[in-house]
XYZ file of C-alpha atoms in Angstrom:
282
model
C 107.972 16.085 132.261
C 111.004 15.523 130.094
C 109.064 16.412 126.954
C 107.614 19.538 128.496
C 111.179 20.601 129.540
C 112.483 20.150 126.022
C 109.634 22.099 124.552
C 110.188 25.001 126.945
C 113.878 25.191 126.050
C 113.099 25.234 122.372
C 110.632 28.070 122.832
C 113.192 30.148 124.815
C 115.741 29.587 122.065
C 113.347 30.809 119.302
C 112.331 33.891 121.256
C 115.999 34.745 121.909
C 116.740 34.517 118.181
C 113.743 36.654 117.226
C 114.856 39.556 119.542
C 118.373 39.696 118.126
C 119.064 42.823 116.175
C 120.617 42.658 112.703
C 123.624 44.949 111.887
C 122.839 47.225 108.841
C 125.408 49.110 106.742
C 123.922 52.765 106.507
C 125.538 53.297 103.054
C 123.885 50.256 101.473
C 120.477 51.952 101.186
C 121.981 55.197 99.801
C 124.048 53.240 97.314
C 121.028 51.318 96.163
C 119.060 54.529 95.703
C 121.802 56.074 93.629
C 122.173 52.996 91.477
C 118.390 52.928 91.040
C 118.236 56.599 89.978
C 121.198 56.138 87.608
C 119.437 53.143 86.013
C 116.210 55.005 85.528
C 118.070 57.985 83.975
C 119.821 55.698 81.604
C 116.659 54.048 80.496
C 114.766 57.298 79.846
C 114.930 58.174 76.047
C 116.889 61.326 75.303
C 114.834 63.883 73.379
C 116.933 65.729 70.833
C 116.194 69.474 70.764
C 116.140 70.949 67.289
C 117.494 74.515 67.468
C 117.566 75.021 63.670
C 115.239 77.698 62.450
C 112.114 76.423 60.573
C 111.719 77.527 56.999
C 108.850 79.886 56.271
C 107.153 80.810 52.975
C 109.397 83.783 52.421
C 112.478 81.459 52.339
C 111.433 80.202 48.932
C 112.682 83.387 47.347
C 115.624 85.394 48.652
C 113.954 88.663 47.585
C 110.896 87.868 49.773
C 113.114 86.750 52.652
C 115.429 89.742 52.676
C 112.486 92.134 52.829
C 110.952 90.237 55.710
C 114.253 89.996 57.425
C 114.937 93.806 57.150
C 111.371 94.727 58.268
C 110.799 92.331 61.176
C 112.985 92.690 64.268
C 112.080 89.347 65.762
C 112.732 87.473 62.510
C 116.009 89.282 62.087
C 117.281 88.161 65.456
C 116.154 84.595 64.794
C 117.898 84.495 61.403
C 121.201 86.059 62.536
C 123.993 83.699 63.721
C 125.163 85.009 67.063
C 127.881 85.756 67.917
C 128.085 87.245 64.538
C 131.426 87.443 62.730
C 132.319 91.006 61.738
C 135.337 91.909 59.749
C 136.332 95.620 59.676
C 138.852 95.503 56.787
C 141.508 93.389 58.497
C 140.210 93.434 61.996
C 137.905 90.530 63.044
C 135.397 90.764 65.890
C 132.124 89.287 67.131
C 128.726 90.916 67.677
C 126.747 89.413 70.513
C 122.953 89.212 70.377
C 122.632 91.754 73.210
C 124.624 94.266 71.207
C 122.805 93.792 67.846
C 120.768 96.775 66.505
C 118.066 96.310 64.002
C 119.314 96.771 60.422
C 116.632 97.985 57.982
C 119.056 97.589 55.031
C 117.314 99.294 52.016
C 113.724 98.915 53.105
C 113.446 102.505 54.384
C 114.118 103.809 50.818
C 111.606 103.866 47.991
C 114.060 101.866 45.825
C 117.005 99.478 45.786
C 119.709 98.957 43.223
C 121.372 95.871 41.694
C 124.804 95.777 39.970
C 125.946 93.310 37.326
C 129.044 92.957 35.151
C 127.035 91.943 32.120
C 123.503 91.877 30.814
C 123.218 88.029 30.881
C 123.484 87.961 34.684
C 120.188 89.802 35.025
C 118.512 86.365 34.591
C 119.860 85.289 38.071
C 117.491 87.633 39.884
C 114.724 85.498 41.529
C 116.547 82.149 41.081
C 115.136 79.961 43.820
C 117.969 77.456 43.536
C 120.702 79.695 44.994
C 121.887 78.867 48.466
C 124.396 81.658 49.089
C 123.693 85.420 48.587
C 125.499 88.540 49.565
C 123.774 91.875 50.162
C 126.028 94.831 49.726
C 126.178 98.544 50.408
C 128.634 100.478 48.196
C 129.533 103.800 49.852
C 130.573 106.116 46.950
C 132.340 108.895 48.930
C 134.751 106.781 51.024
C 134.945 103.906 48.549
C 133.946 101.183 51.033
C 131.803 98.019 50.533
C 129.799 96.520 53.407
C 128.848 92.983 52.570
C 126.354 90.737 54.392
C 126.776 87.015 53.877
C 123.608 84.880 53.805
C 123.390 81.118 53.579
C 120.337 78.927 53.160
C 120.659 76.197 55.869
C 118.063 73.391 55.797
C 115.749 75.588 53.755
C 116.012 78.690 55.995
C 118.188 81.762 55.234
C 120.667 82.904 57.892
C 123.007 85.872 58.149
C 126.455 84.335 58.784
C 128.884 87.280 58.685
C 129.437 90.948 57.705
C 132.563 92.162 55.945
C 133.581 95.803 55.445
C 136.377 96.385 52.947
C 137.997 99.050 50.756
C 137.345 99.195 47.028
C 140.639 98.519 45.302
C 142.025 101.220 43.006
C 143.158 99.962 39.589
C 145.307 101.717 36.981
C 142.195 102.773 34.991
C 139.325 104.726 36.408
C 137.055 102.217 38.190
C 133.255 102.248 37.893
C 132.689 103.606 41.401
C 134.912 106.638 40.760
C 133.208 107.176 37.416
C 129.670 106.822 38.661
C 130.284 109.077 41.628
C 131.228 111.941 39.278
C 128.697 110.978 36.611
C 125.676 111.554 38.942
C 126.966 114.746 40.479
C 128.565 116.622 37.555
C 126.225 117.510 34.684
C 129.034 118.615 32.383
C 131.020 115.420 32.939
C 127.873 113.416 32.462
C 127.153 114.967 29.079
C 130.555 114.021 27.890
C 130.076 110.325 28.949
C 126.794 109.611 27.171
C 126.899 107.720 23.979
C 125.395 109.651 20.998
C 122.784 108.572 20.132
C 121.810 106.802 23.343
C 119.912 103.450 22.952
C 116.568 103.777 24.585
C 114.122 100.934 25.496
C 110.701 101.572 26.925
C 107.045 100.517 26.997
C 105.172 101.444 23.750
C 102.805 104.312 24.762
C 100.286 102.909 22.171
C 100.488 99.350 23.431
C 101.493 98.658 27.074
C 102.245 95.026 26.211
C 104.906 95.985 23.564
C 108.471 97.229 23.954
C 109.669 100.227 21.984
C 113.387 100.377 20.996
C 114.573 103.791 19.854
C 117.314 106.336 20.544
C 117.718 109.536 22.540
C 119.826 112.546 21.720
C 121.541 114.556 24.552
C 118.711 116.953 25.059
C 116.118 114.129 25.166
C 118.196 112.297 27.786
C 118.118 115.353 30.036
C 114.322 115.495 29.526
C 113.771 111.856 30.219
C 116.554 111.008 32.692
C 115.492 109.756 36.161
C 117.039 110.703 39.517
C 119.990 108.443 40.177
C 121.389 107.506 43.728
C 124.309 109.864 44.608
C 125.592 108.658 47.966
C 125.454 104.904 48.033
C 124.383 101.931 46.021
C 122.880 98.696 47.261
C 123.459 95.332 45.624
C 122.186 91.796 45.917
C 124.731 89.277 44.635
C 122.934 86.083 43.585
C 126.098 84.567 42.169
C 126.894 87.089 39.369
C 130.392 88.322 39.025
C 131.127 91.802 40.314
C 134.764 92.642 39.615
C 136.079 96.039 40.527
C 138.078 96.190 37.246
C 135.241 94.991 34.839
C 134.891 96.973 31.590
C 131.064 96.737 31.612
C 128.512 97.379 34.283
C 124.717 97.155 34.439
C 122.885 99.183 37.173
C 119.296 98.227 37.779
C 117.050 100.454 39.908
C 113.969 98.807 41.350
C 111.142 100.591 43.132
C 109.854 99.037 46.311
C 106.114 98.448 45.850
C 105.691 101.011 43.095
C 106.369 99.225 39.785
C 109.418 101.441 39.036
C 112.202 99.782 37.020
C 115.104 101.475 35.253
C 118.270 99.776 33.844
C 121.466 101.704 32.892
C 124.107 99.974 30.765
C 127.693 101.304 31.071
C 130.929 100.275 29.284
C 134.499 101.413 29.130
C 135.079 102.725 25.595
C 138.669 103.787 24.517
C 139.652 103.892 28.221
C 136.720 106.051 29.333
C 133.354 105.012 30.824
C 130.070 105.818 29.026
C 126.459 105.258 29.331
C 125.397 103.656 26.072
C 121.913 102.196 26.838
C 119.018 103.157 28.974
C 115.865 101.095 29.706
C 112.685 102.289 31.344
C 110.021 99.635 31.751
C 108.230 101.146 34.762
C 104.540 100.210 35.053
């Protein structure tokens, strides 16, 4: 009987312990969940998003790129750094992407022009090693220059800024003032053409040969092409373009039509003159 009594007491004690509720801190579970989530987040590898534009075939040559940039609205927005820095003479501002309007540059014309200080710089055209190029509009009437700054970043060309400035006026007649009058005043033009005028063209008897000859004034007026009268475009590949230079080379390239004319100007005895004309149009 004594053994049975002890066994019963032990059973009652064990049942009593089993029915006893454990006190639980309600924040422990939440804290553990937060710690667990934080741990998982820390252990997930972070994927770096590459927002840089990917180079395309047109990026190899700036001439190819700028035509694609001016023609394609989607590409233009992808290759413009927004908000775009814009300098109106001395007043800086920013152009937001939502306010940007497609800029066709010179692609809606049948030609574009290039301006150089000397003949040697003509070799810079098409150089694939350049990483910084400026595209310019030279407005003849109000003597303003609008310059677009392009940089090649990781192989892709990007428009970084636009600057609008006034052309400085020197003591002597600058080229813009001379050219503006040269192309609009025939009498003035006739007095500023070197006699005889050096003339380079394709030999009519052999299209693979170059003919070097001269033109008198009457022949110039018979052969002369139409020159831009309101504005000039320019692509600066790294050549010097000083407002006070004593020599200028103006190249007129047709867009998709094989037209190429080059005009060589110099300041002679204080006055500008056209001294050489080259027509190698195909």
